[in-house]
Amino acid sequence: MIAYFTKTNIGYSHLKEDKPCQDYSACYHDEERTIITACDGHGGKTYIRSNVGSRYASNAVMRVFQGVEKSLFYRYTRQEICDKLRLQILCEWNALVERHLSEKSFCKRELADLDDEQVFKLKQNPAKAYGTTLQGAMIFGNKLICVSLGDGGIFIVRKGQLYTAFEEDDETVANLTYSMCQEDAYKHLKVEIFDFSDLDGVIVCTDGVVNPYQSLSNFREKFVKPICIKLQEGKQAEMDEFITAMGEKIGIGDDVSLAMAMKTGISLRGYRR
């Protein structure tokens, strides 16, 4: 059995500036699979539809992962599967963006705060308006499939220990992040497949959840262990309240998104230490 949870909450800086929540998270569960996502729309001036872009990133992961069948693992190598999923997710996101643009072109209100050069660049590359990161994971039988682009993170938990699904990007500088709207997004979109049989669960989140803790060890001790215990004990209401408070009061002001999925009935000894 798998227990799962997802929550997105607007950050207090966005409340203060009367901006929309630019994060989006979702969860899907059936007898075969559990899918979780957490995506963070960019906050820069030209990313005028990033709240839509983050939702589309989540939708793209959901649609592609829901289409995965067991036969995929018999017909292709692991690397071929990763490459196939990477391309499908990127194509799905771009298709959603293009459809939205065809139905709703940029209006004067959206462009009002941009200068002429910014408007020109945006019209040259309209997908930039939807810029977003993407974090997603699927538990599928004894497999864990993770997909990541940009900041935030995917964390694997086992016996109270925390492991990053992907190494941090060392090419990003000046607090910039990779984005789904980049022309070379395929190069930076990461997909990996893990054996889930010996793992407890997986957490995906945006940087608004991770950054307040400043270090991975502090994040593990102060956030991951307590939140895993609460999920195992069925205290989702308390989890919901904490993520709300993190966004609106005690975090760094950024929007926050958390999604997690864990096996039920596991030993909590390592999480209580």
PDB file of C-alpha atoms in Angstrom:
ATOM      1  CA  MET A   1       0.000   0.000   0.000  1.00  0.00           C
ATOM      2  CA  ILE A   2       1.103   3.554  -0.754  1.00  0.00           C
ATOM      3  CA  ALA A   3       0.254   6.646   1.290  1.00  0.00           C
ATOM      4  CA  TYR A   4       0.455   9.931  -0.558  1.00  0.00           C
ATOM      5  CA  PHE A   5       0.054  13.665   0.008  1.00  0.00           C
ATOM      6  CA  THR A   6       0.263  16.867  -2.003  1.00  0.00           C
ATOM      7  CA  LYS A   7      -0.103  20.528  -1.098  1.00  0.00           C
ATOM      8  CA  THR A   8       0.663  23.874  -2.746  1.00  0.00           C
ATOM      9  CA  ASN A   9       0.373  27.178  -0.936  1.00  0.00           C
ATOM     10  CA  ILE A  10       1.044  30.734  -1.976  1.00  0.00           C
ATOM     11  CA  GLY A  11       3.990  32.509  -0.333  1.00  0.00           C
ATOM     12  CA  TYR A  12       3.561  35.629   1.770  1.00  0.00           C
ATOM     13  CA  SER A  13       5.646  37.756  -0.620  1.00  0.00           C
ATOM     14  CA  HIS A  14       3.170  36.989  -3.399  1.00  0.00           C
ATOM     15  CA  LEU A  15       0.260  37.743  -1.094  1.00  0.00           C
ATOM     16  CA  LYS A  16       1.833  41.089  -0.214  1.00  0.00           C
ATOM     17  CA  GLU A  17       2.411  41.971  -3.891  1.00  0.00           C
ATOM     18  CA  ASP A  18      -0.992  40.627  -4.969  1.00  0.00           C
ATOM     19  CA  LYS A  19       0.605  38.097  -7.321  1.00  0.00           C
ATOM     20  CA  PRO A  20      -0.871  34.689  -8.155  1.00  0.00           C
ATOM     21  CA  CYS A  21       0.601  31.487  -6.803  1.00  0.00           C
ATOM     22  CA  GLN A  22       3.099  30.303  -9.408  1.00  0.00           C
ATOM     23  CA  ASP A  23       3.600  26.805  -7.953  1.00  0.00           C
ATOM     24  CA  TYR A  24       1.535  23.783  -8.866  1.00  0.00           C
ATOM     25  CA  SER A  25       1.473  20.243  -7.479  1.00  0.00           C
ATOM     26  CA  ALA A  26      -0.688  17.191  -8.102  1.00  0.00           C
ATOM     27  CA  CYS A  27      -1.085  13.509  -7.271  1.00  0.00           C
ATOM     28  CA  TYR A  28      -2.606  10.557  -9.103  1.00  0.00           C
ATOM     29  CA  HIS A  29      -3.129   7.084  -7.645  1.00  0.00           C
ATOM     30  CA  ASP A  30      -4.594   3.848  -8.943  1.00  0.00           C
ATOM     31  CA  GLU A  31      -3.950   0.129  -8.465  1.00  0.00           C
ATOM     32  CA  GLU A  32      -0.833   0.212 -10.653  1.00  0.00           C
ATOM     33  CA  ARG A  33       0.853   3.529  -9.967  1.00  0.00           C
ATOM     34  CA  THR A  34       1.202   6.625  -7.816  1.00  0.00           C
ATOM     35  CA  ILE A  35       2.340   9.851  -9.507  1.00  0.00           C
ATOM     36  CA  ILE A  36       3.349  13.067  -7.741  1.00  0.00           C
ATOM     37  CA  THR A  37       4.487  16.434  -9.095  1.00  0.00           C
ATOM     38  CA  ALA A  38       5.723  19.811  -7.830  1.00  0.00           C
ATOM     39  CA  CYS A  39       6.431  22.584 -10.351  1.00  0.00           C
ATOM     40  CA  ASP A  40       7.522  26.174  -9.798  1.00  0.00           C
ATOM     41  CA  GLY A  41       6.638  28.894 -12.302  1.00  0.00           C
ATOM     42  CA  HIS A  42       9.323  31.570 -12.633  1.00  0.00           C
ATOM     43  CA  GLY A  43       8.868  34.941 -10.970  1.00  0.00           C
ATOM     44  CA  GLY A  44      10.604  37.272 -13.456  1.00  0.00           C
ATOM     45  CA  LYS A  45       8.671  40.056 -15.225  1.00  0.00           C
ATOM     46  CA  THR A  46       8.562  38.348 -18.614  1.00  0.00           C
ATOM     47  CA  TYR A  47       7.169  35.077 -17.220  1.00  0.00           C
ATOM     48  CA  ILE A  48       3.649  36.471 -17.311  1.00  0.00           C
ATOM     49  CA  ARG A  49       1.958  33.069 -17.539  1.00  0.00           C
ATOM     50  CA  SER A  50       4.287  30.994 -15.385  1.00  0.00           C
ATOM     51  CA  ASN A  51       1.382  29.975 -13.134  1.00  0.00           C
ATOM     52  CA  VAL A  52      -0.132  28.329 -16.221  1.00  0.00           C
ATOM     53  CA  GLY A  53       3.239  26.906 -17.271  1.00  0.00           C
ATOM     54  CA  SER A  54       3.732  25.142 -13.930  1.00  0.00           C
ATOM     55  CA  ARG A  55       0.278  23.558 -14.190  1.00  0.00           C
ATOM     56  CA  TYR A  56       1.055  22.405 -17.719  1.00  0.00           C
ATOM     57  CA  ALA A  57       4.374  20.911 -16.556  1.00  0.00           C
ATOM     58  CA  SER A  58       2.492  18.884 -13.952  1.00  0.00           C
ATOM     59  CA  ASN A  59      -0.144  17.876 -16.507  1.00  0.00           C
ATOM     60  CA  ALA A  60       2.563  16.768 -18.954  1.00  0.00           C
ATOM     61  CA  VAL A  61       4.151  14.470 -16.370  1.00  0.00           C
ATOM     62  CA  MET A  62       0.757  13.071 -15.402  1.00  0.00           C
ATOM     63  CA  ARG A  63      -0.277  12.287 -18.970  1.00  0.00           C
ATOM     64  CA  VAL A  64       3.011  10.692 -19.959  1.00  0.00           C
ATOM     65  CA  PHE A  65       3.426   8.661 -16.764  1.00  0.00           C
ATOM     66  CA  GLN A  66      -0.187   7.453 -16.886  1.00  0.00           C
ATOM     67  CA  GLY A  67       0.576   6.038 -20.328  1.00  0.00           C
ATOM     68  CA  VAL A  68       3.544   3.956 -19.141  1.00  0.00           C
ATOM     69  CA  GLU A  69       2.917   0.210 -19.436  1.00  0.00           C
ATOM     70  CA  LYS A  70       4.837  -2.727 -18.001  1.00  0.00           C
ATOM     71  CA  SER A  71       5.770  -3.884 -21.496  1.00  0.00           C
ATOM     72  CA  LEU A  72       7.946  -0.775 -21.851  1.00  0.00           C
ATOM     73  CA  PHE A  73      10.534  -2.340 -19.551  1.00  0.00           C
ATOM     74  CA  TYR A  74      10.758  -5.485 -21.660  1.00  0.00           C
ATOM     75  CA  ARG A  75      11.002  -3.741 -25.034  1.00  0.00           C
ATOM     76  CA  TYR A  76      13.595  -1.058 -24.301  1.00  0.00           C
ATOM     77  CA  THR A  77      16.782  -0.547 -22.334  1.00  0.00           C
ATOM     78  CA  ARG A  78      16.718   1.695 -19.264  1.00  0.00           C
ATOM     79  CA  GLN A  79      18.454   4.498 -21.140  1.00  0.00           C
ATOM     80  CA  GLU A  80      16.052   4.212 -24.067  1.00  0.00           C
ATOM     81  CA  ILE A  81      13.106   4.458 -21.671  1.00  0.00           C
ATOM     82  CA  CYS A  82      14.559   7.570 -20.012  1.00  0.00           C
ATOM     83  CA  ASP A  83      15.159   9.230 -23.381  1.00  0.00           C
ATOM     84  CA  LYS A  84      11.667   8.309 -24.564  1.00  0.00           C
ATOM     85  CA  LEU A  85       9.964   9.715 -21.446  1.00  0.00           C
ATOM     86  CA  ARG A  86      12.096  12.855 -21.535  1.00  0.00           C
ATOM     87  CA  LEU A  87      11.022  13.631 -25.091  1.00  0.00           C
ATOM     88  CA  GLN A  88       7.364  12.792 -24.473  1.00  0.00           C
ATOM     89  CA  ILE A  89       7.120  15.069 -21.427  1.00  0.00           C
ATOM     90  CA  LEU A  90       8.778  17.989 -23.193  1.00  0.00           C
ATOM     91  CA  CYS A  91       6.606  17.550 -26.295  1.00  0.00           C
ATOM     92  CA  GLU A  92       3.471  17.335 -24.172  1.00  0.00           C
ATOM     93  CA  TRP A  93       4.320  20.560 -22.320  1.00  0.00           C
ATOM     94  CA  ASN A  94       5.071  22.410 -25.545  1.00  0.00           C
ATOM     95  CA  ALA A  95       1.828  21.168 -27.092  1.00  0.00           C
ATOM     96  CA  LEU A  96      -0.175  22.442 -24.113  1.00  0.00           C
ATOM     97  CA  VAL A  97       1.556  25.826 -24.289  1.00  0.00           C
ATOM     98  CA  GLU A  98       1.017  26.139 -28.048  1.00  0.00           C
ATOM     99  CA  ARG A  99      -2.649  25.250 -27.683  1.00  0.00           C
ATOM    100  CA  HIS A 100      -3.108  27.852 -24.950  1.00  0.00           C
ATOM    101  CA  LEU A 101      -1.383  30.529 -27.037  1.00  0.00           C
ATOM    102  CA  SER A 102      -3.587  29.744 -30.027  1.00  0.00           C
ATOM    103  CA  GLU A 103      -6.691  30.135 -27.863  1.00  0.00           C
ATOM    104  CA  LYS A 104      -5.515  33.145 -25.839  1.00  0.00           C
ATOM    105  CA  SER A 105      -2.978  35.552 -27.324  1.00  0.00           C
ATOM    106  CA  PHE A 106      -1.161  38.042 -25.085  1.00  0.00           C
ATOM    107  CA  CYS A 107      -3.380  40.959 -24.062  1.00  0.00           C
ATOM    108  CA  LYS A 108      -2.445  44.548 -23.215  1.00  0.00           C
ATOM    109  CA  ARG A 109      -3.002  43.972 -19.512  1.00  0.00           C
ATOM    110  CA  GLU A 110      -0.462  41.126 -19.422  1.00  0.00           C
ATOM    111  CA  LEU A 111       2.146  43.193 -21.272  1.00  0.00           C
ATOM    112  CA  ALA A 112       1.521  46.452 -19.433  1.00  0.00           C
ATOM    113  CA  ASP A 113       4.539  46.201 -17.108  1.00  0.00           C
ATOM    114  CA  LEU A 114       7.024  45.228 -19.841  1.00  0.00           C
ATOM    115  CA  ASP A 115       9.164  47.607 -21.867  1.00  0.00           C
ATOM    116  CA  ASP A 116       9.286  47.488 -25.666  1.00  0.00           C
ATOM    117  CA  GLU A 117      12.360  45.253 -25.773  1.00  0.00           C
ATOM    118  CA  GLN A 118      10.834  42.735 -23.363  1.00  0.00           C
ATOM    119  CA  VAL A 119       7.601  42.638 -25.359  1.00  0.00           C
ATOM    120  CA  PHE A 120       9.549  42.104 -28.590  1.00  0.00           C
ATOM    121  CA  LYS A 121      11.575  39.232 -27.095  1.00  0.00           C
ATOM    122  CA  LEU A 122       8.463  37.639 -25.656  1.00  0.00           C
ATOM    123  CA  LYS A 123       6.692  37.746 -28.999  1.00  0.00           C
ATOM    124  CA  GLN A 124       9.779  36.184 -30.598  1.00  0.00           C
ATOM    125  CA  ASN A 125       9.646  33.338 -28.064  1.00  0.00           C
ATOM    126  CA  PRO A 126       6.105  33.221 -26.581  1.00  0.00           C
ATOM    127  CA  ALA A 127       6.801  30.011 -24.632  1.00  0.00           C
ATOM    128  CA  LYS A 128       9.042  32.052 -22.309  1.00  0.00           C
ATOM    129  CA  ALA A 129       5.899  33.502 -20.728  1.00  0.00           C
ATOM    130  CA  TYR A 130       5.184  30.010 -19.349  1.00  0.00           C
ATOM    131  CA  GLY A 131       8.638  29.366 -17.857  1.00  0.00           C
ATOM    132  CA  THR A 132       8.671  26.797 -15.070  1.00  0.00           C
ATOM    133  CA  THR A 133      10.674  24.119 -13.322  1.00  0.00           C
ATOM    134  CA  LEU A 134       9.456  20.528 -13.124  1.00  0.00           C
ATOM    135  CA  GLN A 135       9.784  17.821 -10.486  1.00  0.00           C
ATOM    136  CA  GLY A 136       7.870  14.557 -10.764  1.00  0.00           C
ATOM    137  CA  ALA A 137       7.997  10.922  -9.679  1.00  0.00           C
ATOM    138  CA  MET A 138       6.030   7.730 -10.232  1.00  0.00           C
ATOM    139  CA  ILE A 139       5.971   4.545  -8.173  1.00  0.00           C
ATOM    140  CA  PHE A 140       5.135   1.816 -10.674  1.00  0.00           C
ATOM    141  CA  GLY A 141       5.350  -1.688  -9.241  1.00  0.00           C
ATOM    142  CA  ASN A 142       8.927  -2.147  -8.057  1.00  0.00           C
ATOM    143  CA  LYS A 143      10.132   0.821 -10.115  1.00  0.00           C
ATOM    144  CA  LEU A 144      10.522   4.462  -9.171  1.00  0.00           C
ATOM    145  CA  ILE A 145      10.744   6.833 -12.141  1.00  0.00           C
ATOM    146  CA  CYS A 146      11.885  10.401 -11.457  1.00  0.00           C
ATOM    147  CA  VAL A 147      11.954  13.426 -13.762  1.00  0.00           C
ATOM    148  CA  SER A 148      13.535  16.774 -12.928  1.00  0.00           C
ATOM    149  CA  LEU A 149      14.310  20.127 -14.510  1.00  0.00           C
ATOM    150  CA  GLY A 150      15.474  23.166 -12.569  1.00  0.00           C
ATOM    151  CA  ASP A 151      15.570  23.937  -8.870  1.00  0.00           C
ATOM    152  CA  GLY A 152      13.520  22.320  -6.136  1.00  0.00           C
ATOM    153  CA  GLY A 153      14.266  18.649  -5.740  1.00  0.00           C
ATOM    154  CA  ILE A 154      13.410  14.970  -5.679  1.00  0.00           C
ATOM    155  CA  PHE A 155      14.431  13.122  -2.525  1.00  0.00           C
ATOM    156  CA  ILE A 156      14.388   9.401  -1.896  1.00  0.00           C
ATOM    157  CA  VAL A 157      13.848   8.217   1.681  1.00  0.00           C
ATOM    158  CA  ARG A 158      14.952   4.940   3.203  1.00  0.00           C
ATOM    159  CA  LYS A 159      15.069   4.064   6.929  1.00  0.00           C
ATOM    160  CA  GLY A 160      15.211   7.719   7.927  1.00  0.00           C
ATOM    161  CA  GLN A 161      17.997   8.584   5.500  1.00  0.00           C
ATOM    162  CA  LEU A 162      17.605  11.075   2.671  1.00  0.00           C
ATOM    163  CA  TYR A 163      19.116  10.768  -0.792  1.00  0.00           C
ATOM    164  CA  THR A 164      18.881  13.142  -3.755  1.00  0.00           C
ATOM    165  CA  ALA A 165      17.587  11.496  -6.917  1.00  0.00           C
ATOM    166  CA  PHE A 166      19.839  13.704  -9.051  1.00  0.00           C
ATOM    167  CA  GLU A 167      23.079  15.548  -8.483  1.00  0.00           C
ATOM    168  CA  GLU A 168      22.777  19.317  -8.291  1.00  0.00           C
ATOM    169  CA  ASP A 169      23.431  21.209 -11.501  1.00  0.00           C
ATOM    170  CA  ASP A 170      26.836  22.840 -11.349  1.00  0.00           C
ATOM    171  CA  GLU A 171      26.316  24.862 -14.532  1.00  0.00           C
ATOM    172  CA  THR A 172      23.708  27.222 -13.098  1.00  0.00           C
ATOM    173  CA  VAL A 173      24.998  30.544 -11.784  1.00  0.00           C
ATOM    174  CA  ALA A 174      23.652  33.697 -10.116  1.00  0.00           C
ATOM    175  CA  ASN A 175      20.677  31.808  -8.655  1.00  0.00           C
ATOM    176  CA  LEU A 176      19.286  31.094 -12.133  1.00  0.00           C
ATOM    177  CA  THR A 177      17.587  27.807 -12.917  1.00  0.00           C
ATOM    178  CA  TYR A 178      16.900  25.679 -15.956  1.00  0.00           C
ATOM    179  CA  SER A 179      13.432  26.019 -17.434  1.00  0.00           C
ATOM    180  CA  MET A 180      10.942  24.123 -19.564  1.00  0.00           C
ATOM    181  CA  CYS A 181      10.803  27.160 -21.880  1.00  0.00           C
ATOM    182  CA  GLN A 182      14.469  26.926 -22.892  1.00  0.00           C
ATOM    183  CA  GLU A 183      15.207  25.913 -26.466  1.00  0.00           C
ATOM    184  CA  ASP A 184      17.648  23.298 -25.128  1.00  0.00           C
ATOM    185  CA  ALA A 185      15.355  22.057 -22.344  1.00  0.00           C
ATOM    186  CA  TYR A 186      15.727  18.470 -23.575  1.00  0.00           C
ATOM    187  CA  LYS A 187      19.425  18.633 -22.719  1.00  0.00           C
ATOM    188  CA  HIS A 188      18.688  19.507 -19.085  1.00  0.00           C
ATOM    189  CA  LEU A 189      15.535  17.485 -18.414  1.00  0.00           C
ATOM    190  CA  LYS A 190      16.663  14.512 -16.324  1.00  0.00           C
ATOM    191  CA  VAL A 191      14.946  11.149 -16.075  1.00  0.00           C
ATOM    192  CA  GLU A 192      16.118   8.240 -13.941  1.00  0.00           C
ATOM    193  CA  ILE A 193      14.715   4.842 -12.963  1.00  0.00           C
ATOM    194  CA  PHE A 194      15.359   3.322  -9.514  1.00  0.00           C
ATOM    195  CA  ASP A 195      14.569  -0.018  -7.893  1.00  0.00           C
ATOM    196  CA  PHE A 196      11.834   0.819  -5.384  1.00  0.00           C
ATOM    197  CA  SER A 197      11.746  -2.543  -3.626  1.00  0.00           C
ATOM    198  CA  ASP A 198      14.267  -1.503  -0.946  1.00  0.00           C
ATOM    199  CA  LEU A 199      13.134   2.122  -0.599  1.00  0.00           C
ATOM    200  CA  ASP A 200      10.509   3.696   1.693  1.00  0.00           C
ATOM    201  CA  GLY A 201       9.269   6.567  -0.425  1.00  0.00           C
ATOM    202  CA  VAL A 202       9.891   9.665  -2.491  1.00  0.00           C
ATOM    203  CA  ILE A 203       9.423  13.401  -1.947  1.00  0.00           C
ATOM    204  CA  VAL A 204       9.184  16.057  -4.658  1.00  0.00           C
ATOM    205  CA  CYS A 205       9.115  19.741  -3.765  1.00  0.00           C
ATOM    206  CA  THR A 206       9.805  23.248  -4.984  1.00  0.00           C
ATOM    207  CA  ASP A 207      12.665  25.351  -3.629  1.00  0.00           C
ATOM    208  CA  GLY A 208      10.298  27.240  -1.319  1.00  0.00           C
ATOM    209  CA  VAL A 209      10.166  24.070   0.815  1.00  0.00           C
ATOM    210  CA  VAL A 210      13.891  23.266   0.773  1.00  0.00           C
ATOM    211  CA  ASN A 211      15.549  26.687   1.002  1.00  0.00           C
ATOM    212  CA  PRO A 212      14.399  27.676   4.530  1.00  0.00           C
ATOM    213  CA  TYR A 213      16.425  24.783   5.961  1.00  0.00           C
ATOM    214  CA  GLN A 214      19.729  25.937   4.397  1.00  0.00           C
ATOM    215  CA  SER A 215      21.373  22.488   4.428  1.00  0.00           C
ATOM    216  CA  LEU A 216      20.360  18.994   3.384  1.00  0.00           C
ATOM    217  CA  SER A 217      21.051  17.578   6.857  1.00  0.00           C
ATOM    218  CA  ASN A 218      18.873  20.229   8.508  1.00  0.00           C
ATOM    219  CA  PHE A 219      16.156  19.612   5.923  1.00  0.00           C
ATOM    220  CA  ARG A 220      16.278  15.899   6.707  1.00  0.00           C
ATOM    221  CA  GLU A 221      16.133  16.285  10.493  1.00  0.00           C
ATOM    222  CA  LYS A 222      13.731  19.216  10.841  1.00  0.00           C
ATOM    223  CA  PHE A 223      11.385  18.567   7.917  1.00  0.00           C
ATOM    224  CA  VAL A 224      11.671  15.181   6.212  1.00  0.00           C
ATOM    225  CA  LYS A 225      11.694  12.913   9.263  1.00  0.00           C
ATOM    226  CA  PRO A 226       8.734  14.615  10.999  1.00  0.00           C
ATOM    227  CA  ILE A 227       6.678  14.857   7.812  1.00  0.00           C
ATOM    228  CA  CYS A 228       7.285  11.158   7.003  1.00  0.00           C
ATOM    229  CA  ILE A 229       6.111  10.177  10.484  1.00  0.00           C
ATOM    230  CA  LYS A 230       2.969  12.278  10.111  1.00  0.00           C
ATOM    231  CA  LEU A 231       2.162  10.660   6.756  1.00  0.00           C
ATOM    232  CA  GLN A 232       2.611   7.186   8.222  1.00  0.00           C
ATOM    233  CA  GLU A 233       0.349   8.102  11.142  1.00  0.00           C
ATOM    234  CA  GLY A 234      -2.338   9.463   8.823  1.00  0.00           C
ATOM    235  CA  LYS A 235      -2.006  13.053  10.027  1.00  0.00           C
ATOM    236  CA  GLN A 236      -2.483  14.699   6.648  1.00  0.00           C
ATOM    237  CA  ALA A 237      -4.493  17.536   8.193  1.00  0.00           C
ATOM    238  CA  GLU A 238      -1.475  18.554  10.288  1.00  0.00           C
ATOM    239  CA  MET A 239       0.755  18.318   7.217  1.00  0.00           C
ATOM    240  CA  ASP A 240      -1.650  20.553   5.316  1.00  0.00           C
ATOM    241  CA  GLU A 241      -1.623  23.146   8.105  1.00  0.00           C
ATOM    242  CA  PHE A 242       2.171  23.184   8.271  1.00  0.00           C
ATOM    243  CA  ILE A 243       2.635  23.716   4.520  1.00  0.00           C
ATOM    244  CA  THR A 244       0.064  26.524   4.646  1.00  0.00           C
ATOM    245  CA  ALA A 245       1.998  28.172   7.478  1.00  0.00           C
ATOM    246  CA  MET A 246       5.287  27.683   5.647  1.00  0.00           C
ATOM    247  CA  GLY A 247       3.929  29.585   2.679  1.00  0.00           C
ATOM    248  CA  GLU A 248       2.040  32.341   4.449  1.00  0.00           C
ATOM    249  CA  LYS A 249       4.044  32.919   7.652  1.00  0.00           C
ATOM    250  CA  ILE A 250       7.223  31.019   8.537  1.00  0.00           C
ATOM    251  CA  GLY A 251       8.988  30.311   5.226  1.00  0.00           C
ATOM    252  CA  ILE A 252      11.062  32.618   3.050  1.00  0.00           C
ATOM    253  CA  GLY A 253       8.055  34.210   1.338  1.00  0.00           C
ATOM    254  CA  ASP A 254       8.130  31.971  -1.723  1.00  0.00           C
ATOM    255  CA  ASP A 255       5.301  29.731  -2.890  1.00  0.00           C
ATOM    256  CA  VAL A 256       5.645  26.204  -1.539  1.00  0.00           C
ATOM    257  CA  SER A 257       4.747  22.833  -3.038  1.00  0.00           C
ATOM    258  CA  LEU A 258       5.220  19.411  -1.473  1.00  0.00           C
ATOM    259  CA  ALA A 259       4.195  16.023  -2.837  1.00  0.00           C
ATOM    260  CA  MET A 260       5.214  12.697  -1.351  1.00  0.00           C
ATOM    261  CA  ALA A 261       4.425   9.004  -1.590  1.00  0.00           C
ATOM    262  CA  MET A 262       5.515   6.297   0.863  1.00  0.00           C
ATOM    263  CA  LYS A 263       4.957   2.644   1.557  1.00  0.00           C
ATOM    264  CA  THR A 264       2.643   2.109   4.525  1.00  0.00           C
ATOM    265  CA  GLY A 265       3.491  -0.027   7.528  1.00  0.00           C
ATOM    266  CA  ILE A 266       7.240   0.625   7.413  1.00  0.00           C
ATOM    267  CA  SER A 267       9.396   0.791  10.528  1.00  0.00           C
ATOM    268  CA  LEU A 268       9.689   4.349  11.857  1.00  0.00           C
ATOM    269  CA  ARG A 269      12.745   3.648  14.003  1.00  0.00           C
ATOM    270  CA  GLY A 270      15.117   5.474  11.680  1.00  0.00           C
ATOM    271  CA  TYR A 271      12.732   8.438  11.399  1.00  0.00           C
ATOM    272  CA  ARG A 272      12.435   8.931  15.174  1.00  0.00           C
ATOM    273  CA  ARG A 273      16.175   9.121  15.863  1.00  0.00           C
TER     274      ARG A 273
END
